[in-house]
Coordinates of C-alpha atoms in Angstrom, one line a residue:
M232 CA 0.2 0.0 0.2
T233 CA 1.1 3.3 -1.1
P234 CA 0.9 6.2 1.8
Q235 CA -1.0 9.1 1.4
N236 CA 1.6 11.0 3.2
P237 CA 4.7 9.3 3.8
S238 CA 6.2 11.4 6.3
D239 CA 3.0 10.7 8.9
D240 CA 3.7 6.9 8.1
S241 CA 7.5 6.7 9.0
R242 CA 8.1 3.6 11.1
W243 CA 9.3 5.9 13.8
S244 CA 7.2 8.8 13.5
D245 CA 5.6 8.2 16.8
L246 CA 8.6 6.7 19.2
G247 CA 5.5 6.0 21.7
R248 CA 3.8 3.7 19.4
P249 CA 6.7 1.8 17.7
P250 CA 5.5 -0.8 14.7
L251 CA 4.7 -4.4 14.9
N252 CA 7.6 -6.7 14.2
A253 CA 5.7 -9.2 11.6
A254 CA 8.8 -11.4 11.3
A255 CA 8.9 -11.7 15.2
L256 CA 5.1 -12.7 15.1
R257 CA 5.4 -15.3 12.7
R258 CA 8.3 -16.8 14.8
G259 CA 6.4 -16.8 18.0
L260 CA 3.2 -18.0 16.7
V261 CA 3.5 -20.1 13.3
R262 CA 4.7 -23.7 14.1
D263 CA 3.8 -27.1 12.7
G264 CA 0.6 -28.2 13.8
G265 CA -0.8 -25.2 15.2
L266 CA -3.4 -23.1 13.9
Y267 CA -1.9 -20.3 12.3
R268 CA -0.4 -20.6 9.1
D269 CA 0.4 -16.4 8.8
I270 CA 0.9 -13.5 10.0
E271 CA 0.7 -10.5 7.8
V272 CA 1.1 -6.9 8.9
V273 CA 0.0 -4.3 6.8
P274 CA 0.7 -0.3 7.4
R275 CA -3.1 0.7 6.5
T276 CA -5.9 -0.5 5.2
G277 CA -9.9 0.3 5.4
S278 CA -11.1 -2.8 6.9
T279 CA -8.9 -6.0 8.3
N280 CA -12.0 -8.2 8.1
S281 CA -13.4 -6.8 4.9
D282 CA -9.7 -7.9 3.0
L283 CA -10.0 -11.3 4.6
V284 CA -13.4 -12.2 3.6
A285 CA -12.5 -10.9 0.4
R286 CA -9.3 -13.4 -0.2
A287 CA -11.4 -16.3 1.4
A288 CA -14.0 -15.6 -1.1
A289 CA -11.4 -15.6 -3.8
G290 CA -10.1 -18.9 -2.9
G291 CA -6.7 -19.9 -1.6
V292 CA -6.9 -18.6 1.8
G293 CA -6.5 -21.6 4.1
E294 CA -7.5 -21.4 7.8
G295 CA -5.5 -19.7 10.4
V296 CA -4.3 -16.8 8.1
V297 CA -3.9 -13.6 10.1
L298 CA -4.4 -10.1 8.6
V299 CA -2.8 -7.1 11.5
A300 CA -3.3 -3.3 10.3
E301 CA -1.3 -0.6 11.8
E302 CA -4.2 1.8 11.1
Q303 CA -7.7 0.7 9.8
T304 CA -9.5 3.7 7.9
A305 CA -12.6 2.5 7.3
A306 CA -13.1 -0.2 10.5
R307 CA -16.5 -1.4 11.0
G308 CA -18.5 -2.9 14.3
R309 CA -21.4 -4.7 14.6
L310 CA -24.5 -2.8 13.3
D311 CA -22.4 -1.0 10.9
R312 CA -21.0 1.1 13.1
W313 CA -17.6 2.8 12.0
W314 CA -14.6 3.8 13.9
S315 CA -11.1 5.1 13.7
A316 CA -7.9 5.3 15.9
P317 CA -4.5 6.9 15.3
P318 CA -1.8 4.4 13.6
R319 CA -0.3 2.2 16.2
S320 CA -2.5 2.8 19.0
G321 CA -4.2 -0.2 19.1
L322 CA -4.6 -4.2 17.7
F323 CA -6.7 -4.4 14.7
F324 CA -6.7 -7.6 12.9
S325 CA -9.0 -10.7 11.6
V326 CA -8.3 -14.6 11.5
L327 CA -9.7 -16.6 9.2
L328 CA -11.3 -19.8 10.8
R329 CA -12.6 -23.1 8.8
P330 CA -14.4 -24.9 11.9
R331 CA -15.5 -27.9 9.5
E332 CA -16.0 -30.6 12.4
V333 CA -18.4 -27.9 14.6
P334 CA -22.1 -27.9 13.5
V335 CA -22.8 -24.7 11.8
E336 CA -25.4 -24.1 14.4
R337 CA -22.7 -23.6 17.0
W338 CA -21.1 -21.0 14.8
G339 CA -22.5 -18.2 16.8
W340 CA -20.3 -19.0 19.7
L341 CA -17.4 -17.7 18.0
P342 CA -17.7 -14.2 18.8
L343 CA -18.2 -15.1 22.5
L344 CA -15.3 -17.5 22.3
T345 CA -12.9 -14.9 21.0
G346 CA -14.1 -12.4 23.6
V347 CA -13.0 -15.1 26.8
A348 CA -9.8 -15.1 24.6
V349 CA -9.0 -11.3 24.3
A350 CA -9.9 -10.7 27.7
T351 CA -7.4 -14.0 28.9
G352 CA -4.7 -12.7 26.9
L353 CA -4.9 -8.9 27.8
A354 CA -5.0 -10.0 31.6
R355 CA -2.2 -12.2 31.2
A356 CA 0.1 -9.8 29.2
A357 CA -1.2 -6.2 30.3
G358 CA -2.5 -7.2 33.9
V359 CA -5.8 -5.0 33.3
D360 CA -8.7 -6.5 34.6
T361 CA -11.6 -6.9 31.8
A362 CA -15.5 -7.8 31.2
L363 CA -17.5 -8.9 28.4
K364 CA -20.5 -7.0 27.3
W365 CA -22.6 -9.4 25.3
P366 CA -22.5 -10.1 22.8
N367 CA -19.0 -8.7 21.6
D368 CA -17.6 -5.7 23.8
L369 CA -14.7 -5.4 25.9
L370 CA -14.9 -3.4 29.1
V371 CA -12.5 -1.7 31.1
T372 CA -12.5 0.3 34.2
V373 CA -11.5 4.0 33.7
G374 CA -11.3 5.9 36.6
G375 CA -14.5 4.0 38.3
E376 CA -16.5 4.2 35.3
E377 CA -17.0 1.0 32.7
R378 CA -15.6 2.0 29.3
K379 CA -15.8 0.2 26.4
A380 CA -11.8 -0.5 25.0
G381 CA -12.8 -2.9 22.4
G382 CA -15.0 -5.0 20.1
I383 CA -15.4 -8.0 18.2
L384 CA -16.8 -8.7 14.7
A385 CA -17.5 -12.0 12.9
E386 CA -18.4 -12.2 8.8
R387 CA -19.2 -15.5 7.2
A388 CA -16.6 -16.2 4.6
G389 CA -18.2 -18.3 2.0
D390 CA -20.0 -22.0 3.2
D391 CA -16.9 -23.2 5.3
G392 CA -15.2 -20.2 6.6
V393 CA -15.9 -17.6 9.4
V394 CA -13.7 -14.1 10.1
I395 CA -13.1 -13.0 13.5
G396 CA -12.0 -9.4 13.3
V397 CA -11.0 -7.8 16.8
G398 CA -10.0 -4.1 17.4
I399 CA -8.7 -3.1 21.1
N400 CA -7.6 0.4 21.9
V401 CA -4.2 0.1 23.6
S402 CA -2.3 3.7 24.2
L403 CA -4.7 5.9 23.5
R404 CA -4.8 8.9 25.5
A405 CA -8.3 10.9 26.5
D406 CA -7.8 13.3 23.9
E407 CA -7.7 10.8 21.3
L408 CA -10.7 8.7 22.6
P409 CA -13.8 8.8 19.7
V410 CA -15.9 9.2 22.2
P411 CA -16.0 10.1 25.9
Q412 CA -17.2 6.7 27.1
A413 CA -14.7 5.0 25.7
G414 CA -11.5 3.9 27.0
S415 CA -8.0 1.9 26.5
L416 CA -5.8 -0.3 28.0
A417 CA -3.1 2.8 29.2
L418 CA -5.9 4.8 30.5
A419 CA -7.1 1.4 32.6
G420 CA -3.7 1.4 34.0
A421 CA -1.9 -1.5 31.4
A422 CA 1.2 -2.9 32.9
G423 CA 2.6 -2.6 29.4
T424 CA 1.4 -1.2 26.1
D425 CA 3.9 -3.0 23.6
R426 CA 1.3 -4.3 21.1
D427 CA 3.7 -7.4 20.5
P428 CA 3.6 -9.4 23.3
L429 CA -0.2 -8.0 23.6
L430 CA -0.5 -9.7 20.2
R431 CA 0.7 -12.6 20.8
A432 CA -0.9 -13.7 24.3
V433 CA -4.4 -12.8 22.9
L434 CA -3.7 -14.9 19.6
R435 CA -2.4 -17.6 22.0
A436 CA -5.4 -17.8 23.9
L437 CA -7.7 -18.0 21.0
E438 CA -5.5 -20.5 19.6
D439 CA -6.1 -22.5 22.9
W440 CA -10.1 -21.7 23.2
Y441 CA -10.7 -22.6 19.5
G442 CA -8.7 -26.1 19.7
R443 CA -10.8 -26.7 23.2
W444 CA -14.2 -25.3 21.6
R445 CA -13.5 -27.2 18.0
A446 CA -12.3 -30.9 20.0
A447 CA -15.3 -30.7 21.8
G448 CA -17.4 -30.1 18.6
G449 CA -18.3 -26.9 19.3
D450 CA -20.4 -27.7 22.8
P451 CA -19.8 -24.8 25.0
S452 CA -20.3 -26.6 28.2
V453 CA -18.4 -29.4 27.6
C454 CA -15.1 -27.5 26.5
G455 CA -15.7 -25.0 29.3
L456 CA -16.8 -21.8 27.4
Q457 CA -20.1 -21.2 28.1
E458 CA -18.9 -21.6 32.1
T459 CA -16.0 -19.3 31.7
Y460 CA -18.0 -16.7 29.5
T461 CA -20.7 -16.4 32.1
A462 CA -18.4 -15.9 35.0
G463 CA -16.7 -13.0 33.0
C464 CA -20.0 -11.5 31.4
A465 CA -20.7 -7.7 32.8
T466 CA -24.1 -8.4 31.4
L467 CA -25.6 -10.9 33.4
G468 CA -27.5 -9.6 36.5
R469 CA -27.9 -6.0 35.2
T470 CA -31.6 -4.7 33.8
V471 CA -30.9 -4.3 30.6
R472 CA -32.7 -3.1 27.1
A473 CA -32.1 -5.0 23.8
E474 CA -32.4 -3.0 20.9
L475 CA -33.7 -6.2 18.5
P476 CA -34.5 -6.2 14.9
G477 CA -37.7 -4.7 13.5
D478 CA -37.4 -1.7 15.8
R479 CA -38.8 -3.9 19.2
S480 CA -37.0 -3.5 22.3
V481 CA -37.2 -5.8 25.5
V482 CA -36.2 -4.6 28.9
G483 CA -36.1 -6.8 32.1
E484 CA -33.2 -8.6 33.8
A485 CA -30.0 -10.6 32.2
V486 CA -30.3 -13.6 34.0
A487 CA -28.1 -16.6 31.7
L488 CA -26.5 -17.6 28.6
D489 CA -27.9 -20.3 27.2
G490 CA -26.7 -23.0 25.1
D491 CA -26.5 -21.4 22.1
G492 CA -25.0 -18.5 23.5
R493 CA -28.1 -16.2 23.5
L494 CA -28.6 -13.8 26.2
V495 CA -31.9 -14.6 28.6
I496 CA -33.6 -11.7 29.3
A497 CA -36.4 -12.1 32.2
T498 CA -39.0 -9.5 31.6
G499 CA -41.3 -7.6 34.3
E500 CA -44.1 -10.2 32.6
G501 CA -42.6 -13.0 34.2
V502 CA -41.5 -14.1 30.6
Q503 CA -37.6 -15.2 30.0
E504 CA -37.0 -14.6 26.6
P505 CA -33.4 -15.4 24.6
V506 CA -32.2 -12.7 22.6
G507 CA -30.0 -13.9 19.8
A508 CA -28.7 -10.4 17.9
G509 CA -29.3 -7.3 19.5
D510 CA -28.0 -4.0 20.8
I511 CA -27.7 -4.4 24.8
V512 CA -27.7 -1.2 26.9
H513 CA -26.9 -1.5 30.7
L514 CA -29.5 0.0 32.4
R515 CA -27.6 -0.2 35.9
P516 CA -24.6 -1.8 37.4
A517 CA -24.4 -5.4 38.3

């Protein structure tokens, strides 16, 4: 890719935000018998998810390809929300998975699995307490307030593939946040913001959890995924509003996560309604 402004894209234009070392990442993550077959780092792209989905559709891309961008100019979240961040201020990457041995009806667990892996990796490498907002947000505490510091987006890639995209705010300062309610690992008091060990820790945790889930045929109970996600989910026990497709909403207490990864909401009418897709708003603390 040709930088629009070479002076801004110098590898050392921001000494506090050094570039990722692609060769070192490959040495640490790509191994015989492992999940990852290639780690590619690009200086800038619109969306790593869009790029990897397109490459998978074109054929010839195997499972375990990881695409990392130092900067995304058209990053997408759930519900087609767009966001951006300064170059090298976060981790923006996508992974192609092909869980052929897992029934398709269990693939909905992949974003939740990724959330558990991200939280696990960041706790180990950054020493930051994280929580998961169903279904795809990573929360950190900044100044006693819960803030979103990351998100996950899963997209189908052909008949047998899923691209999992992850965005994590690492070194963003308060004046760089896209919205005041956002957060970053740095603002949450991370022990370190060197992105190389952070990315390695997250990808290793993803490989571990994906391997367990796949070996269990995607059964979230057998592999421990359902229990682990439930333990780290900040949504459970709260009064929430679920904004559902078709301009419908449900208000009630988030009481459980069912076997399909759906959030079960107990309404004031005594109904327990499972929600599989929608935007969740936390109405009060747990």
